Amino acid sequence: MKIFFKPCALLMSRKILFPLFLLLLPLVLNAASGLWNSPLAGGPIAYTVTEAESPLKDYAGKYLTVVYLENLNFARIGQNSNADNVSWLLEQGYRVIELDYANHSNAVSPHINRDIIAINDALASGSFCGLSNSSTYRSYVLFEGYRIARDVAYFKDDPTVYNWPSGYTQGDSLYMDIIYPANPREPVPVVLSFSYSNSYATYDSNSGMMTDAQKHQRLYLPYTLGLFDDSFLEGAPARGIAWAIADHPKYCNWGSGKPTGGANDTYKSYQTNPDAAQKVKSAVRTLRAKSKELGLSGKIGIYGFSRGSDAGAMAVGDRFVPEFENAGLHIGLSDDVQAAALGPGVFDFTQIYNTTNDGDGNLETRCPWAWGPLNENFELWERMGAAYLVQTDLS
């Protein structure tokens, strides 16, 4: 009996272990680890890369990537475990790079922003944690406890506003990405930013077809965030704030666009109303409509930089303009915002001639092409800037 029992036990254990081995094998084969030099820590911290079984890729074939910062040194809002969140991200198709801070004393705001900048710089350059094929415009830094709602539509574009490129006749949707705490201890506010990289439709003259080559460029790291060491958005969760980034309302190359029948590149380097204001207000309403689903409080702040500041400023102000309000999604829901942090921008086009040779030559030359002479069309020019929407001290 003893001789017979031992082989049976061994056989049974093999029957159990072999399926378990097969179950774990994909995780082993799809995972890699190493050390990354953290500016915050002043030395190396451990990272683990796990590939999705069905990976998402951008138009260029690069992998959508989430850099997941874990074991930070402040109270987390999302109550799900890191294992659950990473598993969820992998199921969505993201490559996940986990950076383990091991509760380092500096893994708090604002020190964590140093690493966010370094991560974005590396992703933008095309080399991070030994990987050269992470997307440069669809990669995200997430704090532990957070997930992402990607490609949330907020407005359908009208191709006749900018009339660019030729062949673009069916309006695309504009989108935002929302980074939110999963299963939060309490609802959190959210800060919304409009990208300072433009997404737009692309016409391929070789195929005679429209392509998606320049869609979803709102987080184009070689410019947005990366070029300017901009860590405001992605660092917000360290202060208990979710964040969202939306396509810039000018759905067109920033240096192009013209009114119907107008001169080429009339709209070079600026946006126009009512289109911009309609889109911005629709984006705010869309974000507010998602609040309950995503554990957000409904309190929304605006952050803007460069052309994103021009756009975001359209959300600020208490003047009611029906033409601005009655377009897009969730009409009737409040598009008020509770706070704003705006960098330099053009908020009042009637002031652009106050100083000449100050870097806005495109506006000084081309705005009259779109709106006529300033002295003859002052009210129209005034409605193009966000300052017009500030009616009282309540703004």
Coordinates of C-alpha atoms in Angstrom, one line a residue:
M1 CA 0.0 0.0 0.0
K2 CA 2.8 2.4 0.8
I3 CA 4.4 1.9 -2.6
F4 CA 1.1 2.4 -4.3
F5 CA 0.0 5.4 -2.3
K6 CA 3.0 7.6 -2.9
P7 CA 2.8 7.6 -6.8
C8 CA -1.0 8.3 -6.5
A9 CA -0.3 11.3 -4.2
L10 CA 2.4 12.5 -6.6
L11 CA 0.0 12.0 -9.6
M12 CA -2.8 13.9 -7.8
S13 CA -0.4 16.8 -7.0
R14 CA 0.7 16.9 -10.6
K15 CA -2.9 17.0 -11.7
I16 CA -3.5 20.0 -9.5
L17 CA -0.2 21.8 -10.1
F18 CA -0.2 21.5 -13.9
P19 CA -3.5 23.3 -14.5
L20 CA -2.4 25.9 -12.0
F21 CA 0.9 26.3 -13.8
L22 CA -1.0 26.8 -17.1
L23 CA -3.2 29.4 -15.4
L24 CA -0.3 31.4 -14.1
L25 CA 1.9 31.0 -17.2
P26 CA 0.4 33.9 -19.1
L27 CA 1.0 36.2 -16.2
V28 CA 4.6 35.1 -15.9
L29 CA 5.3 35.4 -19.6
N30 CA 3.6 38.8 -19.8
A31 CA 5.4 40.3 -16.8
A32 CA 8.8 41.9 -16.4
S33 CA 10.5 43.7 -13.6
G34 CA 13.4 46.0 -12.9
L35 CA 14.5 49.2 -11.3
W36 CA 13.8 52.8 -12.3
N37 CA 15.7 55.8 -11.1
S38 CA 13.2 58.0 -9.2
P39 CA 14.0 61.7 -8.8
L40 CA 11.7 61.7 -5.8
A41 CA 13.5 58.8 -4.1
G42 CA 16.9 59.9 -5.2
G43 CA 17.6 56.4 -6.4
P44 CA 16.1 53.3 -7.9
I45 CA 12.6 52.0 -7.1
A46 CA 11.1 48.7 -8.3
Y47 CA 8.8 48.5 -11.3
T48 CA 6.8 45.7 -12.8
V49 CA 5.5 45.6 -16.4
T50 CA 2.5 43.5 -17.2
E51 CA 1.1 43.2 -20.7
A52 CA -2.6 42.8 -21.4
E53 CA -3.7 39.6 -23.1
S54 CA -5.6 41.7 -25.7
P55 CA -3.6 44.9 -25.8
L56 CA -5.0 48.2 -27.0
K57 CA -2.8 50.0 -29.5
D58 CA -2.9 53.5 -31.0
Y59 CA -3.1 54.4 -34.7
A60 CA 0.7 54.0 -35.0
G61 CA 0.6 50.5 -33.4
K62 CA 2.0 51.7 -30.0
Y63 CA 0.7 50.3 -26.8
L64 CA -1.8 52.2 -24.6
T65 CA 0.0 52.3 -21.3
V66 CA -0.8 53.1 -17.7
V67 CA 2.0 53.9 -15.3
Y68 CA 0.4 53.0 -11.9
L69 CA 2.0 54.6 -8.9
E70 CA 1.5 52.5 -5.8
N71 CA 2.4 52.3 -2.1
L72 CA 2.4 56.1 -1.8
N73 CA 2.7 57.9 1.5
F74 CA -0.8 59.5 1.7
A75 CA -4.3 58.3 2.3
R76 CA -5.8 56.8 -0.8
I77 CA -9.4 57.7 -1.9
G78 CA -10.2 54.6 -4.0
Q79 CA -10.8 51.6 -1.8
N80 CA -10.2 48.8 -4.2
S81 CA -6.9 47.0 -3.9
N82 CA -4.1 47.6 -6.2
A83 CA -4.3 44.1 -7.4
D84 CA -8.0 44.6 -8.4
N85 CA -7.3 47.9 -10.1
V86 CA -4.3 46.6 -12.1
S87 CA -6.3 43.5 -13.1
W88 CA -9.1 45.8 -14.3
L89 CA -6.7 47.9 -16.3
L90 CA -5.3 44.8 -17.9
E91 CA -8.8 43.6 -18.8
Q92 CA -9.4 46.9 -20.5
G93 CA -6.3 46.3 -22.7
Y94 CA -3.8 48.6 -21.1
R95 CA -0.1 47.7 -20.6
V96 CA 0.5 48.4 -16.9
I97 CA 3.8 49.6 -15.4
E98 CA 3.6 49.5 -11.6
L99 CA 6.0 51.7 -9.8
D100 CA 6.4 50.7 -6.1
Y101 CA 7.2 53.6 -3.8
A102 CA 7.3 51.4 -0.7
N103 CA 5.7 54.3 1.3
H104 CA 8.7 56.5 0.7
S105 CA 8.4 59.6 2.9
N106 CA 8.6 61.9 -0.2
A107 CA 5.9 60.0 -2.1
V108 CA 3.5 62.9 -1.4
S109 CA 2.5 66.2 -3.0
P110 CA 4.3 68.2 -4.3
H111 CA 7.4 65.9 -4.4
I112 CA 5.6 63.2 -6.4
N113 CA 5.2 65.7 -9.3
R114 CA 9.0 65.4 -9.9
D115 CA 8.5 61.8 -10.9
I116 CA 5.4 62.6 -13.0
I117 CA 7.5 65.0 -15.0
A118 CA 10.3 62.4 -15.4
I119 CA 7.8 59.7 -16.4
N120 CA 6.2 61.9 -19.0
D121 CA 9.5 63.0 -20.4
A122 CA 10.6 59.3 -20.8
L123 CA 7.3 58.3 -22.4
A124 CA 7.5 61.2 -24.8
S125 CA 11.1 60.3 -25.8
G126 CA 10.0 56.7 -26.5
S127 CA 11.9 54.9 -23.8
F128 CA 10.6 54.1 -20.3
C129 CA 11.4 51.1 -18.2
G130 CA 13.1 49.4 -21.1
L131 CA 10.1 49.8 -23.4
S132 CA 10.2 51.7 -26.6
N133 CA 6.7 51.0 -27.9
S134 CA 4.4 52.8 -25.4
S135 CA 2.1 55.3 -27.0
T136 CA 3.3 58.9 -26.8
Y137 CA -0.3 60.2 -26.8
R138 CA -2.4 57.5 -25.2
S139 CA -0.4 56.8 -22.0
Y140 CA -1.4 57.9 -18.5
V141 CA 0.0 58.3 -15.0
L142 CA -2.5 57.0 -12.5
F143 CA -2.2 57.0 -8.7
E144 CA -3.1 53.9 -6.8
G145 CA -6.9 53.6 -6.4
Y146 CA -7.7 55.3 -9.7
R147 CA -9.1 54.1 -13.0
I148 CA -9.7 55.7 -16.3
A149 CA -12.9 56.3 -18.4
R150 CA -11.4 56.8 -21.8
D151 CA -12.9 58.4 -24.9
V152 CA -16.0 59.9 -23.3
A153 CA -17.8 61.8 -26.1
Y154 CA -18.7 65.4 -25.3
F155 CA -19.6 67.1 -28.6
K156 CA -20.1 66.3 -32.3
D157 CA -18.0 68.7 -34.4
D158 CA -19.4 70.8 -37.2
P159 CA -17.0 70.5 -40.2
T160 CA -18.3 73.8 -41.7
V161 CA -16.8 75.9 -38.8
Y162 CA -13.1 75.4 -39.7
N163 CA -13.5 73.8 -43.1
W164 CA -10.3 71.8 -42.7
P165 CA -9.1 69.5 -44.1
S166 CA -10.8 69.3 -47.5
G167 CA -12.7 66.1 -47.6
Y168 CA -13.8 66.3 -43.9
T169 CA -17.6 66.5 -44.2
Q170 CA -18.9 64.2 -41.6
G171 CA -18.4 65.6 -38.1
D172 CA -16.3 63.6 -35.6
S173 CA -17.0 63.5 -31.9
L174 CA -14.7 65.3 -29.5
Y175 CA -13.7 63.2 -26.5
M176 CA -12.3 63.5 -23.0
D177 CA -10.6 61.0 -20.6
I178 CA -11.6 61.0 -17.0
I179 CA -9.3 59.6 -14.3
Y180 CA -11.5 58.8 -11.2
P181 CA -11.2 56.9 -7.9
A182 CA -12.7 53.5 -8.0
N183 CA -15.0 52.8 -5.1
P184 CA -14.1 56.0 -3.3
R185 CA -14.4 56.6 0.4
E186 CA -16.2 59.8 -0.5
P187 CA -17.1 61.7 -3.7
V188 CA -14.2 63.9 -4.9
P189 CA -14.0 67.1 -7.0
V190 CA -12.5 67.0 -10.5
V191 CA -10.3 69.4 -12.4
L192 CA -10.9 69.6 -16.2
S193 CA -8.4 70.8 -18.7
F194 CA -8.6 71.3 -22.5
S195 CA -5.6 70.0 -24.3
Y196 CA -3.0 72.3 -25.8
S197 CA -2.5 69.7 -28.5
N198 CA -5.2 69.6 -31.2
S199 CA -7.0 66.5 -32.4
Y200 CA -8.4 66.6 -35.9
A201 CA -9.5 64.6 -38.9
T202 CA -6.8 63.7 -41.4
Y203 CA -7.2 63.3 -45.2
D204 CA -4.9 60.7 -46.8
S205 CA -4.4 61.9 -50.4
N206 CA -2.9 58.6 -51.4
S207 CA -6.0 56.6 -50.5
G208 CA -8.5 59.4 -50.9
M209 CA -9.9 58.6 -47.5
M210 CA -10.1 60.2 -44.1
T211 CA -7.9 58.6 -41.4
D212 CA -7.7 58.6 -37.6
A213 CA -4.0 59.5 -37.6
Q214 CA -4.5 62.7 -35.6
K215 CA -7.5 61.8 -33.5
H216 CA -7.2 61.5 -29.7
Q217 CA -4.1 63.7 -29.5
R218 CA -5.3 65.4 -26.3
L219 CA -2.4 63.8 -24.3
Y220 CA 0.3 64.1 -26.9
L221 CA 3.2 64.0 -24.4
P222 CA 5.9 65.5 -26.6
Y223 CA 3.9 68.7 -26.3
T224 CA 1.0 68.6 -23.9
L225 CA 2.4 68.0 -20.4
G226 CA 5.8 66.7 -21.5
L227 CA 7.3 69.8 -23.2
F228 CA 6.4 72.2 -20.4
D229 CA 7.0 69.9 -17.3
D230 CA 3.3 70.2 -16.7
S231 CA 2.3 67.9 -13.8
F232 CA -0.7 69.8 -12.5
L233 CA -3.4 67.4 -13.7
E234 CA -1.8 64.1 -13.1
G235 CA -0.6 65.2 -9.7
A236 CA -4.1 66.3 -8.6
P237 CA -5.0 62.9 -7.0
A238 CA -2.3 63.5 -4.4
R239 CA -4.6 66.2 -3.1
G240 CA -7.8 64.1 -3.4
I241 CA -8.9 65.5 -6.8
A242 CA -9.8 63.5 -9.9
W243 CA -8.9 64.9 -13.3
A244 CA -10.0 64.9 -16.9
I245 CA -8.5 66.1 -20.2
A246 CA -10.6 67.0 -23.2
D247 CA -9.9 67.5 -26.9
H248 CA -9.3 71.2 -27.6
P249 CA -12.5 72.7 -29.0
K250 CA -10.7 73.7 -32.2
Y251 CA -11.0 70.4 -34.0
C252 CA -8.4 71.4 -36.6
N253 CA -4.7 71.9 -37.0
W254 CA -3.9 74.9 -34.8
G255 CA -2.3 76.7 -37.7
S256 CA -5.2 76.1 -40.1
G257 CA -8.9 76.6 -40.5
K258 CA -11.1 79.1 -42.4
P259 CA -14.8 80.3 -42.5
T260 CA -16.8 78.9 -45.3
G261 CA -15.6 80.8 -48.4
G262 CA -12.9 82.5 -46.5
A263 CA -9.2 82.8 -47.0
N264 CA -7.0 79.8 -46.2
D265 CA -5.6 79.8 -42.6
T266 CA -7.9 82.6 -41.5
Y267 CA -8.2 80.9 -38.1
K268 CA -4.4 80.3 -37.7
S269 CA -3.5 80.3 -34.0
Y270 CA -7.0 81.0 -32.6
Q271 CA -10.5 79.5 -32.0
T272 CA -13.8 81.1 -32.8
N273 CA -17.2 81.3 -31.1
P274 CA -19.9 80.2 -30.7
D275 CA -18.2 76.9 -31.6
A276 CA -15.6 77.0 -28.8
A277 CA -17.9 78.1 -26.1
Q278 CA -20.5 75.5 -27.0
K279 CA -18.0 72.7 -26.9
V280 CA -16.5 73.8 -23.6
K281 CA -19.9 74.1 -21.9
S282 CA -21.0 70.8 -23.3
A283 CA -17.8 69.2 -21.9
V284 CA -18.5 70.6 -18.4
R285 CA -22.0 69.3 -18.5
T286 CA -20.8 65.9 -19.8
L287 CA -18.3 65.6 -16.9
R288 CA -21.0 66.6 -14.4
A289 CA -23.4 64.0 -15.9
K290 CA -20.8 61.3 -15.2
S291 CA -20.3 62.4 -11.6
K292 CA -22.4 59.8 -9.8
E293 CA -21.2 56.9 -11.9
L294 CA -17.6 57.8 -11.3
G295 CA -17.6 58.8 -7.7
L296 CA -17.3 62.5 -8.4
S297 CA -18.9 65.2 -6.2
G298 CA -20.1 67.4 -9.1
K299 CA -17.7 70.2 -8.1
I300 CA -15.6 71.0 -11.2
G301 CA -12.5 73.2 -11.5
I302 CA -10.9 74.3 -14.7
Y303 CA -7.1 74.2 -15.4
G304 CA -5.7 75.8 -18.5
F305 CA -2.4 76.4 -20.1
S306 CA -1.6 78.2 -23.5
R307 CA -4.4 77.5 -26.0
G308 CA -6.0 75.3 -23.4
S309 CA -6.3 78.4 -21.2
D310 CA -8.1 80.2 -24.1
A311 CA -10.6 77.3 -24.2
G312 CA -11.0 76.6 -20.5
A313 CA -11.7 80.3 -19.8
M314 CA -15.0 79.8 -21.8
A315 CA -16.3 77.8 -18.8
V316 CA -15.8 80.8 -16.5
G317 CA -18.3 83.7 -16.2
D318 CA -21.9 84.2 -15.3
R319 CA -23.3 85.8 -18.4
F320 CA -26.0 83.6 -20.0
V321 CA -25.7 83.5 -23.8
P322 CA -28.4 81.1 -25.2
E323 CA -26.4 80.5 -28.4
F324 CA -23.5 79.2 -26.2
E325 CA -25.7 77.1 -23.9
N326 CA -28.1 75.4 -26.2
A327 CA -25.8 73.1 -28.1
G328 CA -24.1 69.8 -27.4
L329 CA -24.9 67.2 -24.8
H330 CA -26.9 67.3 -21.5
I331 CA -28.6 70.6 -22.2
G332 CA -30.3 71.9 -19.1
L333 CA -27.7 70.5 -16.7
S334 CA -25.5 73.1 -15.0
D335 CA -22.3 74.0 -16.8
D336 CA -21.1 76.2 -13.9
V337 CA -17.6 75.6 -12.5
Q338 CA -16.5 76.2 -9.0
A339 CA -12.8 77.2 -9.5
A340 CA -10.3 78.0 -12.3
A341 CA -6.6 78.2 -12.6
L342 CA -5.7 79.7 -16.0
G343 CA -2.3 80.5 -17.4
P344 CA -1.6 83.1 -20.1
G345 CA -4.1 83.2 -22.9
V346 CA -6.2 85.4 -25.1
F347 CA -9.3 86.3 -23.2
D348 CA -10.3 89.5 -24.9
F349 CA -9.7 89.9 -28.7
T350 CA -10.6 93.6 -28.6
Q351 CA -7.3 94.2 -26.8
I352 CA -4.9 92.5 -29.2
Y353 CA -3.8 95.8 -30.8
N354 CA -2.9 97.5 -27.5
T355 CA 0.7 96.3 -28.0
T356 CA 2.2 95.3 -31.3
N357 CA 5.1 93.0 -32.1
D358 CA 4.3 91.0 -29.0
G359 CA 3.9 87.6 -30.5
D360 CA 0.3 87.7 -31.6
G361 CA 0.9 88.9 -35.2
N362 CA -1.3 86.1 -36.6
L363 CA -4.2 87.4 -34.6
E364 CA -3.6 91.0 -35.5
T365 CA -3.5 90.1 -39.2
R366 CA -6.1 87.4 -39.4
C367 CA -8.9 88.2 -36.9
P368 CA -10.3 90.9 -39.3
W369 CA -10.4 88.3 -42.0
A370 CA -12.9 86.4 -39.9
W371 CA -14.9 89.1 -38.1
G372 CA -14.3 92.3 -40.1
P373 CA -12.6 95.5 -38.9
L374 CA -12.6 95.8 -35.1
N375 CA -13.9 99.4 -35.1
E376 CA -16.9 98.3 -37.1
N377 CA -17.6 95.0 -35.4
F378 CA -16.7 95.6 -31.8
E379 CA -19.5 93.6 -30.2
L380 CA -18.7 90.6 -32.4
W381 CA -15.1 90.7 -31.5
E382 CA -16.0 91.0 -27.9
R383 CA -18.1 87.8 -27.9
M384 CA -15.1 85.9 -29.2
G385 CA -13.2 86.1 -25.9
A386 CA -14.0 84.7 -22.4
A387 CA -13.8 88.1 -20.8
Y388 CA -17.2 88.8 -22.4
L389 CA -18.8 86.1 -20.2
V390 CA -17.7 87.7 -17.0
Q391 CA -20.7 89.9 -16.2
T392 CA -20.6 90.4 -12.4
D393 CA -18.3 89.9 -9.4
L394 CA -20.0 86.5 -8.9
S395 CA -17.9 85.1 -11.8

